[in-house]
Amino acid sequence: QKEVEQDPGPLSVPEGAIVSLNCTYSNSAFQYFMWYRQYSRKGPELLMYTYSSGNKEDGRFTAQVDKSSKYISLFIRDSQPSDSATYLCAMRGVYNQGGKLIFGQGTELSVKP
Amino acid sequence: GAVVSQHPSWVICKSGTSVKIECRSLDFQATTMFWYRQFPKQSLMLMATSNEGSKATYEQGVEKDKFLINHASLTLSTLTVTSAHPEDSSFYICSAKGQLNQPQHFGDGTRLSIL
């Protein structure tokens, strides 16, 4: 079993839809949770960075962390064609080696006009 | 803020040559830098972690002599692929992290093609 599980998709939605992306994990030591967006042939771009459980909102994006269920989510409201990309969840513990991240497999999202 | 620049973005070279890739943090001091390799439709695979002024820590299965990493300053790390062969062709991405609990910020990657 992988430490972090993420549905690879692909996920296709119409423009304006609400998108829900999810990851589950098995290591209870994870405390820092991130969502990155990666366009084709580009490096990942940090979207959301949260510590421990709770919600965080930034514009059309909302990140949720439920440590009791070992489950994190990213919601995208009013999705746009420009949101079409691969979304990677990533996480790490507090004391792990130099801040090494554990990544999900990435979910490929396509937003159709 | 938190910009990481990676150069070159694309390189094509002949088998047997060595290729150097640079990773710079432009607006923050990177105490730790990471080098990843990514295959098509796959997630990032960590190759090594480097701290400024220290030897890099390589992940299991990564050849240290093949992939030389230097982290000479708080804003620059380099990855040199020595005696590159076609199987080394891939997308290489660096990331940089500031102190304590700062997140990793990624460069735009280098597409390496070995003929």
Coordinates of C-alpha atoms in Angstrom, one line a residue:
Chain A
Q1 CA 0.0 0.0 0.0
K2 CA 1.3 3.4 -0.9
E3 CA 1.7 6.0 1.8
V4 CA -0.4 8.5 -0.3
E5 CA -3.2 7.5 -2.6
Q6 CA -4.7 9.8 -5.2
D7 CA -7.1 8.9 -8.0
P8 CA -5.2 9.5 -11.2
G9 CA -8.4 10.3 -13.2
P10 CA -8.6 11.7 -15.8
L11 CA -11.4 13.9 -14.6
S12 CA -13.4 15.9 -17.1
V13 CA -15.8 18.6 -16.0
P14 CA -17.7 21.4 -17.8
E15 CA -16.7 25.0 -17.2
G16 CA -18.2 26.5 -14.1
A17 CA -18.4 23.1 -12.3
I18 CA -17.2 22.6 -8.7
V19 CA -14.2 20.2 -8.7
S20 CA -13.3 17.9 -5.8
L21 CA -9.9 16.4 -5.7
N22 CA -8.9 14.0 -2.9
C23 CA -6.0 12.1 -1.3
T24 CA -5.9 9.6 1.4
Y25 CA -2.8 8.7 3.4
S26 CA -1.7 6.1 6.0
N27 CA 1.1 7.9 8.0
S28 CA -0.4 9.6 11.0
A29 CA 2.9 11.6 11.4
F30 CA 2.1 13.8 8.4
Q31 CA 1.4 17.3 9.6
Y32 CA 2.0 19.6 6.5
F33 CA -0.2 19.2 3.5
M34 CA 0.2 20.8 0.1
W35 CA -1.6 20.9 -3.2
Y36 CA 0.4 21.7 -6.4
R37 CA -0.8 22.3 -9.9
Q38 CA 1.3 21.2 -12.8
Y39 CA 0.8 22.2 -16.4
S40 CA 2.2 20.0 -19.1
R41 CA 6.0 20.4 -19.5
K42 CA 6.2 22.7 -16.5
G43 CA 7.2 22.3 -12.9
P44 CA 4.6 22.1 -10.1
E45 CA 3.2 25.3 -8.7
L46 CA 2.2 25.6 -5.1
L47 CA -1.5 26.2 -4.7
M48 CA -2.3 25.5 -1.0
Y49 CA -0.2 24.9 2.1
T50 CA -1.8 23.8 5.3
Y51 CA -0.7 22.6 8.7
S52 CA -2.7 20.0 10.6
S53 CA -6.5 19.8 10.3
G54 CA -8.8 22.4 9.1
N55 CA -9.8 24.5 6.1
K56 CA -8.0 27.1 4.1
E57 CA -9.5 29.2 1.3
D58 CA -7.7 31.2 -1.4
G59 CA -9.9 32.7 -4.1
R60 CA -11.6 29.8 -5.9
F61 CA -9.6 27.2 -4.1
T62 CA -10.4 25.6 -0.7
A63 CA -8.2 23.0 0.9
Q64 CA -9.5 20.7 3.7
V65 CA -7.6 18.4 5.9
D66 CA -9.2 15.8 8.1
K67 CA -6.4 14.1 10.1
S68 CA -8.8 11.8 11.9
S69 CA -9.8 10.3 8.6
K70 CA -6.4 10.8 7.0
Y71 CA -8.1 12.5 4.1
I72 CA -7.4 15.8 2.3
S73 CA -9.3 17.6 -0.4
L74 CA -9.0 20.4 -2.8
F75 CA -12.1 22.1 -4.1
I76 CA -12.1 24.4 -7.1
R77 CA -15.2 26.6 -7.5
D78 CA -16.3 28.0 -10.9
S79 CA -13.7 25.9 -12.7
Q80 CA -12.1 27.4 -15.8
P81 CA -10.4 25.9 -18.8
S82 CA -7.2 27.4 -17.5
D83 CA -7.6 25.1 -14.5
S84 CA -6.9 22.1 -16.8
A85 CA -3.7 20.6 -15.4
T86 CA -2.5 17.8 -13.2
Y87 CA -3.0 18.3 -9.5
L88 CA -0.6 16.7 -7.0
C89 CA -1.2 16.4 -3.3
A90 CA 2.0 16.2 -1.1
M91 CA 2.6 15.9 2.6
R92 CA 5.3 15.5 5.2
G93 CA 5.9 15.1 8.9
V94 CA 7.5 17.6 11.2
Y95 CA 10.8 15.9 11.8
N96 CA 11.4 14.0 8.5
Q97 CA 14.6 14.3 6.7
G98 CA 15.1 17.9 5.4
G99 CA 11.4 18.4 4.5
K100 CA 11.1 15.5 2.0
L101 CA 7.7 15.3 0.5
I102 CA 5.5 12.3 -0.2
F103 CA 3.5 12.8 -3.3
G104 CA 0.2 11.4 -4.6
Q105 CA 0.1 10.1 -8.1
G106 CA -1.5 13.2 -9.4
T107 CA -5.0 13.7 -10.8
E108 CA -5.4 14.9 -14.4
L109 CA -8.2 17.5 -14.7
S110 CA -9.7 18.7 -17.9
V111 CA -12.2 21.6 -17.8
K112 CA -14.2 21.8 -21.0
P113 CA -15.5 25.2 -22.3
Chain B
G1 CA 7.6 35.7 -4.1
A2 CA 9.3 32.3 -3.8
V3 CA 10.6 32.1 -7.4
V4 CA 12.8 29.2 -8.4
S5 CA 14.6 29.4 -11.8
Q6 CA 15.9 26.4 -13.6
H7 CA 18.2 26.4 -16.6
P8 CA 18.3 25.2 -19.3
S9 CA 14.6 24.4 -20.0
W10 CA 15.5 22.0 -22.8
V11 CA 18.7 20.3 -23.8
I12 CA 19.6 17.8 -26.5
C13 CA 23.0 16.2 -26.6
K14 CA 24.9 13.3 -27.8
S15 CA 25.4 10.1 -25.8
G16 CA 28.5 10.2 -23.6
T17 CA 28.5 13.9 -22.9
S18 CA 27.9 15.5 -19.5
V19 CA 25.1 17.9 -18.9
K20 CA 24.8 20.5 -16.2
I21 CA 21.4 21.8 -14.9
E22 CA 21.2 24.9 -12.7
C23 CA 18.6 25.7 -10.1
R24 CA 18.5 29.1 -8.4
S25 CA 16.2 30.5 -5.8
L26 CA 15.7 34.1 -6.9
D27 CA 14.1 35.8 -3.9
F28 CA 14.8 33.6 -0.9
Q29 CA 17.6 31.6 0.7
A30 CA 17.2 27.9 0.1
T31 CA 18.6 25.9 2.9
T32 CA 17.6 22.8 1.2
M33 CA 17.2 21.9 -2.5
F34 CA 15.7 18.8 -4.0
W35 CA 16.2 17.1 -7.4
Y36 CA 13.4 15.1 -9.0
R37 CA 12.9 13.1 -12.1
Q38 CA 9.5 12.7 -13.8
F39 CA 8.4 10.3 -16.4
P40 CA 5.4 10.9 -18.6
K41 CA 2.1 10.6 -16.8
Q42 CA 3.8 9.8 -13.5
S43 CA 4.4 11.7 -10.3
L44 CA 7.7 13.1 -9.2
M45 CA 10.5 10.8 -8.1
L46 CA 12.9 12.2 -5.6
M47 CA 16.5 11.7 -6.6
A48 CA 18.4 13.6 -3.9
T49 CA 18.3 16.2 -1.2
S50 CA 21.0 18.7 -0.8
N51 CA 21.8 21.2 1.9
E52 CA 24.1 24.2 1.4
G53 CA 27.7 23.3 2.0
S54 CA 27.0 19.6 2.6
K55 CA 27.1 16.5 0.5
A56 CA 23.8 15.5 -1.1
T57 CA 21.7 12.6 0.2
Y58 CA 20.7 10.3 -2.6
E59 CA 17.6 8.1 -2.7
Q60 CA 18.0 4.4 -3.0
G61 CA 18.8 3.3 -6.5
V62 CA 20.1 6.7 -7.7
E63 CA 23.7 6.5 -8.8
K64 CA 25.8 9.2 -7.1
D65 CA 28.6 9.1 -9.7
K66 CA 26.1 9.5 -12.5
F67 CA 24.1 12.4 -11.0
L68 CA 26.5 14.8 -9.3
I69 CA 24.9 17.4 -7.1
N70 CA 26.5 20.6 -5.8
H71 CA 24.9 23.1 -3.5
A72 CA 27.6 25.7 -3.2
S73 CA 25.5 28.6 -2.0
L74 CA 22.1 29.4 -0.5
T75 CA 20.7 30.3 -3.9
L76 CA 22.3 27.8 -6.3
S77 CA 22.3 24.0 -6.7
T78 CA 23.5 22.2 -9.8
L79 CA 22.8 18.7 -11.1
T80 CA 25.4 17.2 -13.5
V81 CA 24.4 14.1 -15.5
T82 CA 27.7 12.6 -16.3
S83 CA 28.4 10.5 -19.4
A84 CA 24.7 10.7 -20.3
H85 CA 23.0 7.9 -22.2
P86 CA 19.6 7.6 -23.9
E87 CA 18.1 6.0 -20.8
D88 CA 18.9 9.2 -18.9
S89 CA 16.5 11.1 -21.1
S90 CA 13.8 12.5 -18.8
F91 CA 12.2 15.6 -17.3
Y92 CA 14.3 16.8 -14.4
I93 CA 12.9 19.3 -11.8
C94 CA 14.4 21.0 -8.9
S95 CA 12.8 22.5 -5.9
A96 CA 14.0 24.8 -3.1
K97 CA 12.9 25.3 0.5
G98 CA 13.7 28.0 3.0
Q99 CA 14.1 27.4 6.7
L100 CA 12.0 25.4 9.1
N101 CA 8.5 24.7 7.9
Q102 CA 8.5 26.6 4.6
P103 CA 7.0 24.6 1.6
Q104 CA 9.0 23.5 -1.4
H105 CA 8.9 25.7 -4.5
F106 CA 9.6 24.2 -7.9
G107 CA 11.5 25.3 -11.0
D108 CA 10.0 24.8 -14.4
G109 CA 12.0 21.7 -15.2
T110 CA 14.6 20.7 -17.7
R111 CA 13.7 18.4 -20.6
L112 CA 16.8 16.3 -21.3
S113 CA 17.1 14.3 -24.5
I114 CA 20.1 12.2 -25.1
L115 CA 20.6 11.0 -28.7

